[in-house]
Short mmCIF file of C-alpha atoms and ligand atoms in Angstrom, two decimals:
data_model
loop_
_atom_site.label_atom_id
_atom_site.label_comp_id
_atom_site.label_asym_id
_atom_site.label_seq_id
_atom_site.Cartn_x
_atom_site.Cartn_y
_atom_site.Cartn_z
CA MET J 913 -0.04 0.09 -0.05
CA LYS J 914 1.53 3.37 -1.03
CA THR J 915 1.56 5.53 1.91
CA LEU J 916 0.82 9.74 1.61
CA ALA J 917 4.61 9.87 1.84
CA ASP J 918 5.34 7.75 -0.90
CA ARG J 919 2.73 9.63 -3.54
CA LYS J 920 4.10 12.90 -2.20
CA ARG J 921 7.84 11.72 -2.83
CA ALA J 922 6.89 10.38 -6.68
CA LEU J 923 5.17 14.01 -7.51
CA LEU J 924 8.70 15.57 -6.06
CA GLN J 925 10.78 13.40 -8.14
CA ALA J 926 8.55 13.93 -11.32
CA ASP J 927 8.99 17.68 -10.79
CA ARG J 928 12.88 16.97 -10.73
CA GLU J 929 12.73 15.86 -14.05
CA ALA J 930 11.24 19.41 -15.33
CA ALA J 931 13.76 21.33 -12.75
CA LEU J 932 16.74 19.74 -14.42
CA ALA J 933 15.87 20.36 -17.69
CA GLU J 934 15.39 23.82 -16.79
CA LYS J 935 18.63 24.16 -15.31
CA ARG J 936 20.45 23.04 -18.22
CA ARG J 937 18.74 25.59 -20.42
CA GLN J 938 19.65 28.33 -17.81
CA LEU J 939 23.22 26.99 -17.86
CA ARG J 940 23.26 27.20 -21.81
CA GLU J 941 21.94 30.70 -21.79
CA LEU J 942 24.61 31.70 -19.01
CA GLY J 943 27.42 30.55 -21.98
CA ALA J 944 28.35 27.52 -19.31
CA HIS J 945 28.87 25.02 -22.10
CA ASP J 946 31.66 23.42 -20.44
CA LEU J 947 29.59 22.72 -17.60
CA VAL J 948 26.69 21.20 -20.05
CA ARG J 949 29.18 18.95 -21.48
CA GLN J 950 29.93 17.85 -17.97
CA LEU J 951 26.47 17.33 -16.92
CA ASP J 952 26.09 15.20 -20.35
CA ASP J 953 29.52 13.39 -19.62
CA ASP J 954 28.07 12.72 -16.02
CA SER J 955 24.54 11.16 -17.14
CA THR J 956 26.33 9.24 -19.50
CA SER J 957 28.69 7.36 -17.31
CA TRP J 958 25.90 7.35 -14.70
CA ARG J 959 23.62 5.60 -17.26
CA GLN J 960 26.99 2.63 -17.37
CA SER J 961 27.33 2.33 -13.30
CA PRO J 962 26.41 -0.43 -11.46
CA TRP J 963 23.93 1.69 -9.50
CA TYR J 964 22.11 2.51 -12.55
CA LYS J 965 18.57 2.51 -12.59
CA PRO J 966 15.88 3.78 -15.27
CA GLY J 967 13.83 7.00 -14.28
CA ALA J 968 16.22 7.53 -11.34
CA ASP J 969 19.27 10.30 -11.14
CA PRO J 970 22.42 9.69 -9.09
CA SER J 971 21.36 12.09 -6.39
CA GLY J 972 17.97 9.88 -5.80
CA VAL J 973 20.03 6.74 -5.71
CA PHE J 974 22.49 8.15 -3.10
CA VAL J 975 19.73 9.80 -0.81
CA ASP J 976 18.16 6.35 -1.00
CA MET J 977 21.50 5.03 0.22
CA VAL J 978 22.04 7.57 3.02
CA GLY J 979 18.20 6.93 4.29
CA GLU J 980 19.15 3.12 4.29
CA GLU J 981 22.13 3.50 6.22
CA LEU J 982 20.42 5.78 8.75
CA ARG J 983 17.39 3.12 8.91
CA ALA J 984 19.67 0.49 10.02
CA ALA J 985 21.88 2.79 12.74
CA MET J 986 18.64 4.01 14.15
CA ALA J 987 17.23 0.48 14.56
CA ASP J 988 20.78 -0.47 16.25
CA LEU J 989 20.01 2.25 18.71
CA GLY J 990 16.46 1.26 19.19
CA ALA J 991 14.45 3.40 17.09
CA SER J 992 10.92 1.82 16.62
CA ALA J 993 10.62 -0.19 13.30
CA ALA J 994 7.06 1.15 12.76
CA ARG J 995 8.32 4.68 12.58
CA LEU J 996 11.58 3.55 10.54
CA ASP J 997 9.34 1.96 8.21
CA SER J 998 7.21 4.63 7.46
CA VAL J 999 9.57 7.52 6.74
CA ARG J 1000 10.72 8.44 3.48
CA VAL J 1001 13.64 10.61 1.79
CA VAL J 1002 13.70 12.77 -1.28
CA THR J 1003 15.90 15.24 -2.89
CA THR J 1004 14.65 18.16 -4.72
CA LEU J 1005 16.21 21.11 -6.90
CA ASP J 1006 13.62 23.52 -5.20
CA GLN J 1007 15.66 26.42 -3.41
CA ALA J 1008 12.55 27.35 -0.94
CA VAL J 1009 13.24 24.20 1.12
CA SER J 1010 16.66 23.69 2.75
CA ALA J 1011 15.97 20.41 4.57
CA GLN J 1012 12.50 19.47 6.32
CA MET J 1013 10.41 16.64 7.64
CA THR J 1014 6.84 16.77 6.52
CA PRO J 1015 4.25 14.35 8.87
CA PHE J 1016 1.02 12.88 6.84
CA ASP J 1017 -1.99 12.03 8.42
CA ASP J 1018 -1.58 8.69 7.74
CA GLY J 1019 1.33 8.41 9.92
CA SER J 1020 3.93 8.61 7.20
CA GLY J 1021 7.12 11.39 7.02
CA LEU J 1022 8.70 12.44 4.02
CA VAL J 1023 12.39 13.95 4.22
CA ILE J 1024 12.98 16.43 1.75
CA VAL J 1025 16.49 17.80 1.48
CA ALA J 1026 17.46 20.39 -1.31
CA ASP J 1027 20.35 19.83 -3.83
CA GLY J 1028 21.57 23.32 -2.79
CA ILE J 1029 22.16 22.07 0.80
CA PHE J 1030 24.31 19.25 -0.63
CA GLY J 1031 26.33 21.60 -2.85
CA MET J 1032 27.01 24.07 0.40
CA CYS J 1033 27.66 20.97 2.70
CA SER J 1034 30.40 19.73 0.03
CA SER J 1035 31.94 23.12 -0.36
CA TYR J 1036 32.65 22.97 3.41
CA CYS J 1037 34.14 19.59 3.28
CA GLN J 1038 36.20 20.18 0.02
CA TYR J 1039 37.71 23.32 2.30
CA LEU J 1040 38.66 21.11 5.12
CA ALA J 1041 40.24 18.46 2.51
CA LEU J 1042 42.15 21.44 1.07
CA CYS J 1043 43.30 22.12 4.79
CA ALA J 1044 44.49 18.67 5.53
CA ASP J 1045 46.27 18.50 1.81
CA LYS J 1046 47.93 21.66 2.62
CA ARG J 1047 49.02 20.22 5.98
CA SER J 1048 50.63 17.02 4.75
CA HIS J 1049 52.43 19.15 1.88
CA ALA J 1050 53.79 21.56 4.84
CA THR J 1051 55.90 18.66 6.13
CA SER J 1052 57.95 18.55 2.76
CA ARG J 1053 58.00 22.26 1.56
CA PRO J 1054 59.46 25.25 3.55
CA THR J 1055 56.93 27.81 2.59
CA ALA J 1056 54.27 25.73 3.48
CA PHE J 1057 55.61 24.96 6.43
CA TRP J 1058 56.15 28.56 7.66
CA ARG J 1059 52.71 29.32 6.72
CA LEU J 1060 51.47 26.26 8.77
CA LEU J 1061 53.34 27.43 11.99
CA ARG J 1062 51.98 30.95 11.20
CA ASP J 1063 48.22 29.40 11.63
CA LEU J 1064 49.02 27.58 14.34
CA GLY J 1065 50.75 30.46 16.15
CA LYS J 1066 47.69 32.43 15.61
CA GLY J 1067 45.28 29.35 16.98
CA GLU J 1068 44.06 28.94 13.83
CA VAL J 1069 44.67 25.12 12.57
CA PHE J 1070 42.79 25.77 9.56
CA GLY J 1071 43.83 28.76 7.25
CA TYR J 1072 42.28 29.64 4.31
CA GLU J 1073 39.33 31.35 5.50
CA ASP J 1074 39.13 33.45 2.60
CA VAL J 1075 38.88 30.36 0.43
CA LEU J 1076 35.95 29.37 2.29
CA THR J 1077 34.06 32.91 2.56
CA ALA J 1078 34.50 32.93 -1.23
CA LEU J 1079 33.28 29.37 -2.14
CA LEU J 1080 30.42 30.07 0.33
CA ARG J 1081 29.29 33.52 -1.14
CA TYR J 1082 29.60 32.16 -4.79
CA HIS J 1083 26.98 29.53 -3.93
CA THR J 1084 24.73 31.81 -1.91
CA ALA J 1085 24.85 34.60 -4.74
CA HIS J 1086 23.93 32.39 -7.41
CA GLN J 1087 21.00 30.80 -5.22
CA ARG J 1088 19.70 34.55 -4.26
CA ALA J 1089 19.93 36.00 -7.78
CA LEU J 1090 19.34 33.04 -10.33
CA ALA J 1091 18.01 30.00 -8.09
CA VAL J 1092 20.82 27.76 -9.17
CA SER J 1093 23.10 25.91 -7.14
CA MET J 1094 26.51 26.52 -8.60
CA GLN J 1095 29.94 25.65 -6.86
CA LEU J 1096 33.56 26.74 -7.26
CA GLY J 1097 36.15 23.76 -7.50
CA VAL J 1098 38.86 23.24 -5.03
CA ARG J 1099 42.34 21.97 -6.24
CA LEU J 1100 42.67 18.85 -4.17
CA SER J 1101 45.09 15.89 -4.28
CA PRO J 1102 43.49 12.36 -4.92
CA GLU J 1103 43.77 11.76 -1.53
CA GLY J 1104 42.01 15.13 -0.70
CA GLU J 1105 39.19 14.22 -3.12
CA ARG J 1106 38.22 10.86 -1.33
CA TYR J 1107 38.46 12.89 1.88
CA ALA J 1108 36.06 15.47 0.82
CA ALA J 1109 33.82 12.83 -0.92
CA GLN J 1110 33.84 11.08 2.35
CA LEU J 1111 33.19 14.21 4.43
CA GLY J 1112 30.37 15.11 2.28
CA HIS J 1113 28.80 11.55 2.62
CA LEU J 1114 28.84 11.91 6.41
CA ALA J 1115 27.82 15.70 6.03
CA TYR J 1116 24.69 14.75 4.20
CA ARG J 1117 24.20 11.97 6.44
CA PHE J 1118 23.77 14.02 9.29
CA VAL J 1119 21.16 16.41 7.66
CA VAL J 1120 19.06 13.73 6.35
CA GLY J 1121 19.32 11.95 10.24
CA HIS J 1122 18.42 15.26 11.79
CA GLU J 1123 15.07 15.04 9.62
CA MET J 1124 14.36 11.57 9.94
CA ALA J 1125 14.90 11.51 13.86
CA HIS J 1126 11.95 14.12 13.60
CA HIS J 1127 9.69 11.45 12.65
CA VAL J 1128 11.38 8.65 14.56
CA LEU J 1129 10.99 10.67 17.72
CA GLY J 1130 7.37 11.61 16.85
CA HIS J 1131 7.74 15.39 16.65
CA SER J 1132 4.85 16.55 14.50
CA HIS J 1133 2.77 19.93 14.28
CA GLY J 1134 -0.87 20.00 13.76
CA PRO J 1135 -2.78 20.06 10.62
CA SER J 1136 -2.19 22.87 8.42
CA ALA J 1137 -3.63 24.26 5.33
CA PHE J 1138 -0.45 23.43 3.47
CA ALA J 1139 -2.28 21.02 1.52
CA PRO J 1140 -4.96 18.30 2.66
CA GLY J 1141 -3.62 15.47 4.62
CA GLU J 1142 0.01 17.33 4.98
CA HIS J 1143 1.33 19.04 7.87
CA LEU J 1144 3.80 21.59 8.94
CA PRO J 1145 7.35 20.52 8.60
CA ALA J 1146 8.36 19.15 12.01
CA CYS J 1147 11.47 21.39 12.40
CA SER J 1148 10.53 24.44 15.02
CA ALA J 1149 11.66 26.79 17.23
CA ASP J 1150 11.19 24.40 19.91
CA ASP J 1151 14.91 24.14 21.61
CA ARG J 1152 14.42 20.72 23.08
CA ARG J 1153 12.89 18.99 20.27
CA GLU J 1154 16.09 20.13 17.84
CA ARG J 1155 18.54 19.29 19.89
CA ASP J 1156 17.01 15.63 20.64
CA ALA J 1157 16.79 15.60 16.90
CA ASP J 1158 20.57 16.51 16.55
CA ARG J 1159 21.11 14.16 19.05
CA LEU J 1160 19.91 11.16 16.99
CA ALA J 1161 21.10 12.28 14.06
CA PHE J 1162 24.82 12.74 15.58
CA GLN J 1163 24.62 8.93 17.15
CA ALA J 1164 23.42 7.32 13.79
CA THR J 1165 25.79 9.34 11.90
CA ARG J 1166 28.58 7.57 13.83
CA ARG J 1167 26.72 4.47 14.26
CA ALA J 1168 26.54 4.10 10.86
CA SER J 1169 30.24 4.80 10.42
CA ASP J 1170 30.68 2.07 12.90
CA ARG J 1171 28.84 -0.47 11.12
CA GLN J 1172 30.94 -0.02 8.13
CA SER J 1173 34.61 -0.01 9.97
CA HIS J 1174 36.57 -3.07 9.93
CA SER J 1175 39.22 -2.30 12.41
CA ARG J 1176 39.45 -0.25 15.72
CA TRP J 1177 41.53 2.19 14.19
CA GLU J 1178 39.24 2.78 11.23
CA THR J 1179 36.27 3.08 13.85
CA MET J 1180 38.64 5.83 15.29
CA VAL J 1181 38.96 8.05 12.23
CA MET J 1182 35.45 7.39 11.11
CA LEU J 1183 34.23 8.94 14.18
CA GLU J 1184 36.43 11.57 14.25
CA ARG J 1185 35.43 12.21 10.59
CA ALA J 1186 31.40 12.32 11.36
CA THR J 1187 31.96 14.74 14.17
CA MET J 1188 33.52 16.92 11.86
CA ALA J 1189 30.78 16.26 9.07
CA ALA J 1190 27.84 16.86 11.55
CA LEU J 1191 29.14 20.40 12.60
CA MET J 1192 29.90 21.33 8.75
CA ALA J 1193 26.30 20.33 7.93
CA MET J 1194 25.10 22.52 10.74
CA MET J 1195 27.14 25.42 9.49
CA ALA J 1196 25.68 24.72 5.57
CA LEU J 1197 22.23 24.89 6.90
CA HIS J 1198 22.69 27.86 8.88
CA VAL J 1199 24.03 29.35 5.67
CA ALA J 1200 21.59 28.41 3.60
CA GLU J 1201 18.61 29.61 6.25
CA ARG J 1202 20.22 32.88 6.73
CA THR J 1203 21.07 33.93 2.97
CA LEU J 1204 18.45 32.02 0.90
CA PHE J 1205 15.21 33.38 2.91
CA VAL J 1206 13.67 36.50 3.53
CA HIS J 1207 11.82 34.97 6.11
CA ARG J 1208 11.60 31.33 7.07
CA GLY J 1209 8.66 29.29 7.79
CA CYS J 1210 10.88 25.97 8.69
CA THR J 1211 14.07 26.93 10.46
CA HIS J 1212 16.77 25.37 12.61
CA PRO J 1213 18.31 26.94 15.48
CA PRO J 1214 21.64 29.08 15.02
CA ALA J 1215 24.92 27.13 14.05
CA ALA J 1216 26.45 28.15 17.49
CA VAL J 1217 23.87 27.05 19.52
CA ARG J 1218 23.21 23.49 17.95
CA THR J 1219 27.45 23.61 17.80
CA GLY J 1220 27.25 23.72 21.61
CA TRP J 1221 24.81 20.73 22.15
CA LEU J 1222 26.74 18.54 19.58
CA LEU J 1223 30.15 19.49 21.60
CA GLU J 1224 28.69 18.57 24.81
CA GLN J 1225 28.66 14.80 23.55
CA LEU J 1226 32.06 14.82 23.26
CA LYS J 1227 34.94 14.35 26.08
CA PRO J 1228 35.83 17.61 27.28
CA GLY J 1229 39.60 17.41 26.13
CA LYS J 1230 38.24 16.52 22.84
CA GLN J 1231 35.43 19.43 23.09
CA ARG J 1232 38.33 22.08 23.72
CA SER J 1233 39.94 21.05 20.42
CA THR J 1234 37.18 20.83 18.30
CA ARG J 1235 36.20 24.37 19.48
CA ARG J 1236 39.73 25.43 18.35
CA LEU J 1237 39.42 23.55 14.96
CA LEU J 1238 35.88 25.48 14.39
CA ARG J 1239 37.38 29.02 14.75
CA VAL J 1240 38.05 29.55 11.12
CA PRO J 1241 35.19 27.71 9.51
CA MET J 1242 32.84 29.93 12.08
CA LYS J 1243 34.27 32.94 11.04
CA ALA J 1244 34.12 31.85 7.38
CA THR J 1245 30.39 31.49 8.18
CA GLU J 1246 29.73 34.65 9.69
CA ALA J 1247 31.55 36.14 6.87
CA ALA J 1248 29.38 34.48 4.22
CA THR J 1249 26.06 35.23 5.84
CA ASP J 1250 27.14 39.21 5.70
CA LEU J 1251 25.19 41.04 3.32
CA SER J 1252 25.76 44.59 4.73
CA GLU J 1253 27.60 47.15 3.66
CA HIS J 1254 30.67 45.71 5.92
CA ALA J 1255 30.60 42.57 3.89
CA ARG J 1256 33.52 41.33 1.72
CA PRO J 1257 31.99 40.35 -1.44
CA PHE J 1258 32.88 37.60 -3.73
CA SER J 1259 35.69 38.29 -5.82
CA TRP J 1260 37.29 36.12 -8.59
CA GLN J 1261 40.51 38.39 -9.01
CA ALA J 1262 41.03 37.96 -5.26
CA LEU J 1263 41.34 34.23 -5.02
CA ASP J 1264 44.69 32.25 -5.54
CA PRO J 1265 44.26 30.07 -8.99
CA ASP J 1266 46.26 27.35 -7.69
CA LEU J 1267 43.32 26.58 -4.85
CA VAL J 1268 40.11 27.18 -6.86
CA PHE J 1269 38.90 26.88 -10.10
CA SER J 1270 35.65 27.08 -12.05
CA PRO J 1271 34.49 25.67 -15.86
CA MET J 1272 32.69 29.25 -16.03
CA PRO J 1273 34.08 32.06 -18.23
CA ARG J 1274 36.28 34.99 -16.45
CA SER J 1275 33.46 37.70 -17.39
CA TYR J 1276 31.11 35.65 -15.76
CA LEU J 1277 32.72 35.02 -12.80
CA GLU J 1278 33.67 38.72 -12.35
CA ALA J 1279 30.04 39.44 -12.86
CA VAL J 1280 29.03 37.35 -9.97
CA GLY J 1281 31.16 39.51 -7.96
CA ASP J 1282 29.64 42.81 -9.08
CA LEU J 1283 26.27 41.14 -8.33
CA ASP J 1284 27.37 40.20 -4.83
CA ALA J 1285 29.19 43.71 -4.43
CA LEU J 1286 25.93 45.55 -5.45
CA GLN J 1287 23.70 43.64 -3.30
CA CYS J 1288 25.91 44.37 0.08
CA GLU J 1289 25.45 48.29 -0.83
CA THR J 1290 23.74 50.28 1.75
CA GLU J 1291 20.15 51.08 1.44
CA ASP J 1292 21.03 54.77 0.67
CA PHE J 1293 23.03 53.58 -2.08
CA HIS J 1294 19.92 51.18 -3.52
CA VAL J 1295 17.65 54.42 -3.39
CA ALA J 1296 20.02 56.33 -5.19
CA TRP J 1297 20.66 53.63 -7.83
CA LEU J 1298 17.13 53.14 -8.67
CA GLU J 1299 16.67 56.96 -8.73
CA ARG J 1300 19.81 57.88 -10.79
CA HIS J 1301 18.44 55.00 -13.51
CA ALA J 1302 15.11 56.61 -13.45
CA THR J 1303 14.22 58.48 -16.82
CA ALA J 1304 11.03 60.88 -17.19
CA ASP J 1305 9.22 57.34 -18.44
CA THR J 1306 10.32 55.50 -15.33
CA ALA J 1307 9.88 58.15 -12.21
CA TRP J 1308 8.28 55.12 -10.86
CA LEU J 1309 11.68 53.39 -10.17
CA GLY J 1310 12.86 56.34 -8.06
CA GLU J 1311 9.30 56.72 -6.24
CA GLY J 1312 9.16 52.48 -5.21
CA ALA J 1313 12.52 53.02 -3.87
CA ARG J 1314 11.66 56.18 -1.44
CA LEU J 1315 8.56 54.45 -0.12
CA ALA J 1316 10.55 51.40 0.72
CA ALA J 1317 13.15 53.38 2.26
CA ALA J 1318 10.23 55.38 4.10
CA GLY J 1319 9.31 51.84 5.58
CA GLU J 1320 6.54 51.18 3.11
CA PRO J 1321 7.56 47.96 1.08
CA ALA J 1322 4.20 46.77 0.05
CA SER J 1323 3.42 50.12 -1.53
CA ALA J 1324 6.89 50.22 -3.33
CA LEU J 1325 6.21 46.98 -4.56
CA ARG J 1326 2.52 48.48 -5.98
CA ARG J 1327 4.52 51.41 -7.52
CA TRP J 1328 6.69 49.01 -9.12
CA GLY J 1329 3.63 47.35 -10.75
CA VAL J 1330 3.29 44.04 -8.46
CA ASP J 1331 -0.46 43.39 -8.03
CA GLU J 1332 -2.09 44.32 -4.81
CA GLU J 1333 -2.61 40.83 -3.78
CA THR J 1334 1.03 39.78 -4.26
CA SER J 1335 2.59 42.77 -2.54
CA HIS J 1336 0.63 41.97 0.55
CA ALA J 1337 1.67 38.34 0.38
CA LEU J 1338 5.44 39.36 -0.24
CA CYS J 1339 5.53 41.15 2.83
CA ASN J 1340 3.70 38.99 5.22
CA PRO J 1341 6.36 37.66 7.74
CA GLN J 1342 4.29 34.90 8.67
CA ARG J 1343 4.76 33.37 4.94
CA ALA J 1344 8.03 31.46 4.03
CA LEU J 1345 9.74 33.66 1.29
CA THR J 1346 13.05 33.46 -0.62
CA PHE J 1347 14.89 36.26 -1.64
CA PHE J 1348 14.83 34.59 -5.40
CA THR J 1349 11.13 34.47 -5.38
CA LEU J 1350 10.76 38.13 -4.32
CA LYS J 1351 13.35 39.34 -6.72
CA GLU J 1352 11.41 37.57 -9.56
CA HIS J 1353 8.21 39.33 -9.22
CA ILE J 1354 10.04 42.25 -9.14
CA THR J 1355 11.91 41.43 -12.47
CA ARG J 1356 8.57 40.48 -13.72
CA SER J 1357 6.76 43.84 -13.40
CA PHE J 1358 9.84 45.86 -14.45
CA ASN J 1359 10.44 43.78 -17.62
CA GLU J 1360 6.67 44.42 -18.27
CA ARG J 1361 6.95 47.99 -17.76
CA GLY J 1362 9.72 48.11 -20.25
CA ILE J 1363 12.77 47.74 -18.38
CA ALA J 1364 15.48 45.58 -20.33
CA GLU J 1365 18.98 43.96 -19.66
CA PRO J 1366 21.57 44.72 -18.82
CA TRP J 1367 19.56 47.19 -16.59
CA LEU J 1368 16.77 44.47 -15.29
CA ALA J 1369 18.73 42.19 -13.25
CA PRO J 1370 21.02 44.93 -11.23
CA HIS J 1371 17.63 47.26 -10.47
CA ALA J 1372 15.48 44.15 -9.39
CA LEU J 1373 18.46 43.34 -7.25
CA ALA J 1374 18.55 47.07 -5.58
CA ALA J 1375 15.24 46.78 -5.36
CA GLY J 1376 14.71 43.46 -3.79
CA MET J 1377 17.33 44.45 -1.36
CA LEU J 1378 15.05 47.50 -0.60
CA ILE J 1379 12.28 45.41 0.32
CA ALA J 1380 14.13 42.50 2.00
CA ARG J 1381 15.68 44.83 4.43
CA ARG J 1382 12.37 45.99 5.20
CA VAL J 1383 10.25 42.96 6.00
CA GLN J 1384 12.71 40.51 7.56
CA PRO J 1385 13.22 40.13 11.04
CA ARG J 1386 16.62 40.68 12.79
CA ARG J 1387 19.23 38.35 11.99
CA ALA J 1388 20.51 36.20 15.02
CA PRO J 1389 24.44 36.48 15.18
CA LEU J 1390 26.28 33.32 14.56
CA ALA J 1391 28.52 34.38 17.74
CA GLN J 1392 27.92 33.95 21.29
CA GLY J 1393 26.35 36.67 23.14
CA PRO J 1394 27.48 38.15 26.22
CA ASP J 1395 25.08 35.58 28.04
CA GLY J 1396 26.76 32.97 26.36
CA ARG J 1397 24.07 32.26 24.02
CA PRO J 1398 23.03 33.87 20.65
CA ALA J 1399 19.50 35.80 20.49
CA GLN J 1400 16.95 33.49 19.08
CA GLU J 1401 14.86 34.81 16.32
CA PRO J 1402 11.30 35.20 17.27
CA PRO J 1403 8.97 32.15 15.68
CA ALA J 1404 6.95 32.38 12.72
CA PRO J 1405 3.62 31.13 13.64
CA ASN J 1406 1.24 29.66 11.07
CA SER J 1407 3.93 29.78 8.40
CA SER J 1408 4.24 27.13 5.54
CA PRO J 1409 7.03 26.09 3.37
CA GLY J 1410 7.22 28.33 0.27
ZN1 LIG C 2819 14.79 20.23 13.01
#
């Protein structure tokens, strides 16, 4: 018998086919012919691989495998067989979802994880692999050795903060502006590649494990208007639930590694890696939730709080050394979520080509930097930008900007040509909204009113920032506050996934 979760999963898989076709079209339009060729090559080798199943794509098969590993691990840890049997896992290209568990009326549950989250986790893991590569290299080269000593002297076991920040900002700038998930490549040794892939697998296991844990632990909300038979995502502002889900996910991630290890040494190494991977996964979710959304329906607590919970499960000595390891990744995470005038926007020119690479043309990479820089300007700058570009025929551009800055975002949207109902919906803090969706509505109106490229994209971005700034709740800082805990954002009641 098919459960409601099975049915929803089948629908999402069908959407995925269409979304992949759309992604290829976008990439062709962006001139990323190398990347399209790479996708074609990937799908050819996928069809020849032993895991190939007609109608399935590699990420679907991978997520099924991760789901099975977790099911076995959670059964070992004493989870109810009935709960484990009724949970399904699926991936989506939809950027309006980060990771969530949706409970259904028939008792089944569906874990949905966006591809973008996997991409973000893998950026963190590639960064860790880069650091590991450089450390092993340092023992053979004097210059690298001195650099390592300098970093260690600063108490920073990992250096390359700027590289990690750039990897993350490249990713989020794409998701905000284009709703596509794009990554830079990191130059790794073959050993580093294997290390990064293994960490990525573990990080993904933690992300899926957290959502599965909500189902296994029986966390669900009351019925909602989201869709008949479906309830709100189980992630909530309830700290205790989140903490319990994190704890079970962490234990299951480590348990699954334990099952696959063949020696005590291997077990020790795998446990160490599973810990780092879980911490990277938390940071990836933190970045996605802080940058993709204007307001979020479903949310996880800030990474600093979750990191504290997770570290509590380690021995005191291990806690201290892990905290030290986290210093640079935490700083880069903070820098990646900064969209204020103090941010350091993505800059391809500033990156060391010996460390990162991209199949995209240079002009494209520089344009991503310009776009990131534009979104990090001040409110005054964005108003002045739209006023400066307004002509006698498009005076409404500047008028809307002034309305937004005066604290009337819905009127600003109306002035820019967005219909009344949509304008109000976009400004409703109780609805989940991604920055891209907001920007898309503005782009459409501007386009209908005769604004064309090359101005359409920057104008819509400036306008989107003016609205987002006025309708989004204050961002909780990643760093700990004076009371030792970051301030929590207020929960969004009656919110629904976007
Ligand atoms: Zn949760």
